[in-house]
Structures are given as structure tokens and as C-alpha cells.
Coordinates of C-alpha atoms in Angstrom, one line a residue:
Chain A
Q49 CA 0.0 0.0 0.0
V50 CA 1.4 3.3 -1.1
Q51 CA 2.0 5.8 1.7
L52 CA 3.3 9.4 1.5
V53 CA 4.2 10.9 4.9
E54 CA 5.2 14.6 5.0
S55 CA 7.1 16.4 7.7
G56 CA 8.8 19.7 8.3
G57 CA 5.9 22.1 8.3
G58 CA 5.5 24.9 10.9
V59 CA 5.7 28.6 11.4
V60 CA 8.4 30.7 9.8
Q61 CA 8.9 34.5 9.5
P62 CA 8.6 36.3 6.2
G63 CA 11.9 36.1 4.3
G64 CA 12.7 32.8 6.1
S65 CA 13.4 29.3 4.8
L66 CA 11.9 25.9 5.5
R67 CA 12.5 22.4 4.2
L68 CA 9.6 19.9 3.7
S69 CA 10.1 16.2 3.4
C70 CA 7.9 13.5 2.0
E71 CA 8.8 9.9 2.7
A72 CA 7.3 7.3 0.4
S73 CA 6.7 3.6 1.0
G74 CA 4.9 0.8 -0.7
L75 CA 6.1 1.6 -4.2
Q76 CA 9.1 1.5 -6.5
F77 CA 10.0 5.1 -5.7
N78 CA 12.6 5.5 -8.4
K79 CA 10.0 4.7 -11.1
F80 CA 7.7 7.6 -10.5
G81 CA 7.6 11.4 -10.7
F82 CA 6.4 13.4 -7.8
H83 CA 4.7 16.8 -7.3
W84 CA 4.2 19.3 -4.6
V85 CA 0.8 21.0 -4.4
R86 CA -0.4 23.6 -1.9
Q87 CA -3.8 24.8 -0.7
A88 CA -4.3 28.0 1.2
P89 CA -6.9 27.6 4.0
G90 CA -10.3 27.5 2.4
K91 CA -9.0 27.9 -1.1
G92 CA -8.3 25.8 -4.1
L93 CA -5.3 23.6 -5.1
E94 CA -2.2 25.1 -6.6
W95 CA 0.4 23.0 -8.3
L96 CA 4.0 24.0 -7.4
T97 CA 6.6 21.7 -8.8
Y98 CA 7.3 18.4 -10.4
I99 CA 10.4 16.2 -10.3
R100 CA 10.9 13.3 -12.7
H101 CA 11.6 9.8 -11.5
D102 CA 15.4 10.2 -11.9
G103 CA 15.6 13.8 -10.8
G104 CA 16.7 14.8 -14.3
R105 CA 13.8 17.1 -15.0
K106 CA 12.2 19.7 -12.7
D107 CA 9.3 22.0 -13.4
Y108 CA 8.1 24.9 -11.3
A109 CA 5.0 27.2 -11.2
A110 CA 5.8 30.8 -11.8
S111 CA 4.7 31.7 -8.3
V112 CA 7.6 29.7 -6.8
Q113 CA 10.2 29.7 -9.5
G114 CA 13.6 30.8 -8.1
R115 CA 12.4 30.5 -4.5
F116 CA 11.5 26.8 -4.1
T117 CA 13.7 23.9 -5.1
V118 CA 12.6 20.3 -5.4
S119 CA 14.9 17.3 -5.0
R120 CA 14.7 13.6 -4.3
D121 CA 16.9 10.9 -2.8
N122 CA 16.0 7.6 -4.5
A123 CA 18.1 5.6 -2.1
K124 CA 16.1 6.8 0.8
N125 CA 12.7 7.1 -0.9
I126 CA 12.5 10.8 0.1
L127 CA 11.2 13.8 -1.7
L128 CA 12.3 17.3 -0.5
L129 CA 11.0 20.8 -1.0
E130 CA 13.4 23.6 0.0
M131 CA 11.5 26.9 0.4
S132 CA 13.2 30.3 0.7
S133 CA 12.3 33.9 0.7
L134 CA 8.9 32.9 2.1
R135 CA 6.0 35.3 2.0
P136 CA 2.8 35.5 4.0
E137 CA 0.9 34.4 0.8
D138 CA 2.9 31.1 0.9
T139 CA 0.8 30.2 4.0
A140 CA -0.9 27.0 3.0
F141 CA -1.2 23.2 3.5
Y142 CA 1.5 21.6 1.4
Y143 CA 1.0 18.2 -0.1
C144 CA 3.3 15.8 -1.9
A145 CA 1.6 13.8 -4.6
K146 CA 2.7 10.9 -6.7
D147 CA 2.3 11.1 -10.5
Y148 CA 0.1 8.4 -11.9
G149 CA 2.5 7.6 -14.8
L150 CA 5.3 5.1 -14.8
V151 CA 8.4 7.0 -15.7
A152 CA 6.6 9.6 -17.8
A153 CA 4.6 12.5 -16.3
T154 CA 0.8 12.5 -16.6
P155 CA -2.0 14.9 -15.7
A156 CA -3.1 12.8 -12.7
F157 CA -1.9 12.4 -9.2
D158 CA -3.0 9.1 -7.7
Y159 CA -1.6 9.2 -4.1
W160 CA -1.3 12.2 -1.8
G161 CA 0.3 12.8 1.5
Q162 CA -1.7 13.9 4.5
G163 CA -0.7 17.6 4.0
M164 CA 1.2 19.8 6.4
L165 CA 0.6 23.4 7.3
V166 CA 3.2 26.1 6.6
T167 CA 2.5 29.4 8.2
V168 CA 4.5 32.5 7.2
S169 CA 4.0 35.1 9.8
S170 CA 5.9 37.5 12.0
Chain B
S116 CA -1.0 30.5 -18.7
Y117 CA -3.7 28.0 -19.1
E118 CA -6.9 28.3 -17.0
L119 CA -9.7 25.9 -16.0
T120 CA -13.0 27.3 -14.9
Q121 CA -15.5 25.6 -12.6
P122 CA -18.7 26.9 -11.0
P123 CA -18.1 27.6 -7.3
S124 CA -21.0 25.5 -6.1
V125 CA -23.7 23.0 -7.2
S126 CA -26.4 21.2 -5.3
V127 CA -28.3 18.0 -5.8
S128 CA -30.9 15.9 -4.1
P129 CA -30.0 12.5 -2.9
G130 CA -30.5 9.9 -5.6
Q131 CA -30.4 12.4 -8.4
T132 CA -27.7 13.0 -11.1
V133 CA -25.4 16.0 -11.0
S134 CA -22.9 17.2 -13.5
I135 CA -20.0 19.5 -12.7
P136 CA -18.4 21.3 -15.7
C137 CA -14.8 22.3 -16.1
S138 CA -14.0 24.6 -19.0
G139 CA -10.8 25.5 -20.8
D140 CA -9.6 26.5 -24.2
K141 CA -9.6 23.4 -26.5
L142 CA -9.8 21.2 -23.4
V143 CA -10.7 18.2 -25.5
D144 CA -7.1 18.1 -26.7
K145 CA -5.9 17.5 -23.2
Y146 CA -6.4 14.8 -20.6
V147 CA -8.5 15.8 -17.6
A148 CA -8.4 14.4 -14.1
W149 CA -10.9 15.0 -11.3
Y150 CA -10.4 15.0 -7.5
S151 CA -12.7 14.8 -4.6
Q152 CA -11.7 16.5 -1.3
K153 CA -13.7 16.3 1.9
P154 CA -13.0 18.8 4.8
G155 CA -9.8 18.1 6.6
Q156 CA -8.7 15.4 4.1
S157 CA -6.3 15.2 1.2
P158 CA -7.6 15.1 -2.4
V159 CA -8.6 11.8 -3.9
L160 CA -8.2 11.0 -7.6
I161 CA -11.6 9.9 -8.9
I162 CA -11.2 10.2 -12.7
Y163 CA -8.1 10.3 -14.9
E164 CA -7.6 10.5 -18.6
D165 CA -11.0 12.0 -19.0
T166 CA -13.1 8.9 -18.3
K167 CA -11.1 6.3 -16.3
R168 CA -11.8 5.4 -12.7
P169 CA -9.0 4.3 -10.4
T170 CA -9.6 1.0 -8.5
G171 CA -12.0 1.5 -5.6
I172 CA -13.9 4.5 -7.0
P173 CA -17.6 3.8 -7.3
A174 CA -19.1 3.5 -10.8
R175 CA -21.5 6.3 -10.1
F176 CA -18.7 8.7 -10.9
S177 CA -18.0 9.2 -14.6
G178 CA -16.2 11.7 -16.7
S179 CA -16.4 13.1 -20.2
N180 CA -14.5 15.7 -22.3
S181 CA -15.7 17.4 -25.4
G182 CA -14.9 20.7 -27.1
N183 CA -13.9 23.2 -24.4
T184 CA -15.7 21.4 -21.5
A185 CA -14.9 18.4 -19.4
T186 CA -17.7 17.1 -17.2
L187 CA -17.8 15.1 -14.0
T188 CA -21.1 13.3 -13.5
I189 CA -22.4 11.6 -10.4
T190 CA -25.3 9.3 -11.0
G191 CA -27.5 8.4 -8.0
T192 CA -25.7 10.9 -5.7
Q193 CA -25.3 9.9 -2.1
A194 CA -24.9 12.1 1.0
V195 CA -21.4 10.8 1.4
D196 CA -20.5 12.4 -2.0
E197 CA -20.7 15.9 -0.5
A198 CA -17.3 17.4 -1.1
D199 CA -15.2 19.8 -3.1
F200 CA -14.4 18.7 -6.6
F201 CA -11.4 19.9 -8.6
C202 CA -10.6 19.3 -12.3
Q203 CA -7.0 19.2 -13.5
T204 CA -5.0 19.1 -16.7
W205 CA -1.5 19.5 -17.9
D206 CA -0.5 22.3 -20.2
S207 CA 2.1 22.1 -22.9
S208 CA 4.2 24.7 -21.0
N209 CA 4.9 21.9 -18.5
E210 CA 2.5 23.2 -15.9
W211 CA -0.1 21.3 -14.1
V212 CA -3.3 23.3 -13.7
F213 CA -6.3 22.9 -11.4
G214 CA -9.7 24.4 -11.7
G215 CA -10.9 26.6 -8.8
G216 CA -13.0 23.9 -7.4
T217 CA -16.8 23.2 -7.0
K218 CA -18.5 22.6 -3.7
L219 CA -21.1 19.9 -4.1
T220 CA -24.0 20.1 -1.6
V221 CA -26.3 17.1 -1.3
L222 CA -29.6 18.6 0.0

């Protein structure tokens, strides 16, 4: 059974940095791409970034390009999101999500983590 | 950037059929996925590649995609189906896009 468990959320001051982790189990981690998606409280879903199964391709939404960095450790089955220059509008629940496609990216995310709250406030 | 538009809310009586539209430019040329999200929970994939249901998703959920509109249809709606529903697609600029979401109320 596929499980995605996130950690690292919390409160950070504007301009600060935070690193989120997503540990995966129950799947062949190195065969799938992963995404980060966020949801401001009471709002809709916003895709942030994608990393290919081998880490060789990374895509970012314009809203986080240059501030957020996605990476993965296929030996440890861990997905990471490094966030810097954080702003109050980055306050949201952050989810890691597995791409449905084997090796290639698809427009469908079939497993999601439980989500963790990141609050950017002084 | 590509945009998907959904109505903010729809309502349905138990046992009836409800359709939730998702519109975007030439959406028929793209694959669409749909997610259900209940309060305090993570999204759940219920439709992918326009019409396919993942294992475990009830058959009362179906999807279609034609022209500029993809549609999620729930046949024989149950109270347990009350949730927020989001459509999603993948743009050629390598961005994944979500619709704004539709709150389904089962009256």
C-alpha cells in the first residue's frame, strides 16, 4: 500500500526558509515522478513543482520559480522541497503527490500525502 | 498560462444525477483528471484520462471531455459524496493546472 508521509511544516517568519520532506513507502519510488501541491486555507489547489523519476527534470510554477527547489533521494525514498524567501501568501497546506504515470509524467496524481501546514507570519 | 474554470457550487438531491463542468480552451485536446476532497482530508483521484476510474472509485462517478468542457457526472448521488471537486489538466508549457473547485452540496 502506497503511503506518503510529510514532515517539516511549521511557522516561519517572512523572508525565512523551510524544508519539507515526504517519505514514500509501498512503491518502487525511483520509477515515478512526484509533485508538490499547496492549498491556502479555504482555497483551491495550486500545483507548485514536479520532479521526474530520476531527478533529471524539474518544473516549477511561476509563483515559486527561483524561491523553491525540489529534489529527491531515490536511495532513501524521500522527496524534498526547499523553500526560501517565504512570504505571507505562501501560507498553506502543502501536499506531496505521486504522479500516476510510470516513468513519464501524466496529468493525474494518484496518491497524496496527509498535508502539512506552513504558516509564514511575524 | 492555461486556465480551468469551474462553478463555485452546485447542489443536488440524494439519488439524483449531478454534473460538474470544467471549461478551458480546447480542453478536448488535453487529458483531464478529477479529484474529490472532503473537509480536513487530502484530495482523492476519482477520474483520470477524461473517463477512467481508479480502482475503488464507485461506478456512479463518470467523466467526459468534449470541445472546451470536461464534465464530472455523479449518478445516484449519495450524501457521502458531498465534497469539493477539482478538475486538473497538464498544459504544454509543462505546468499542471487545477480548476478553482466546485463545492457539491447534497440537500
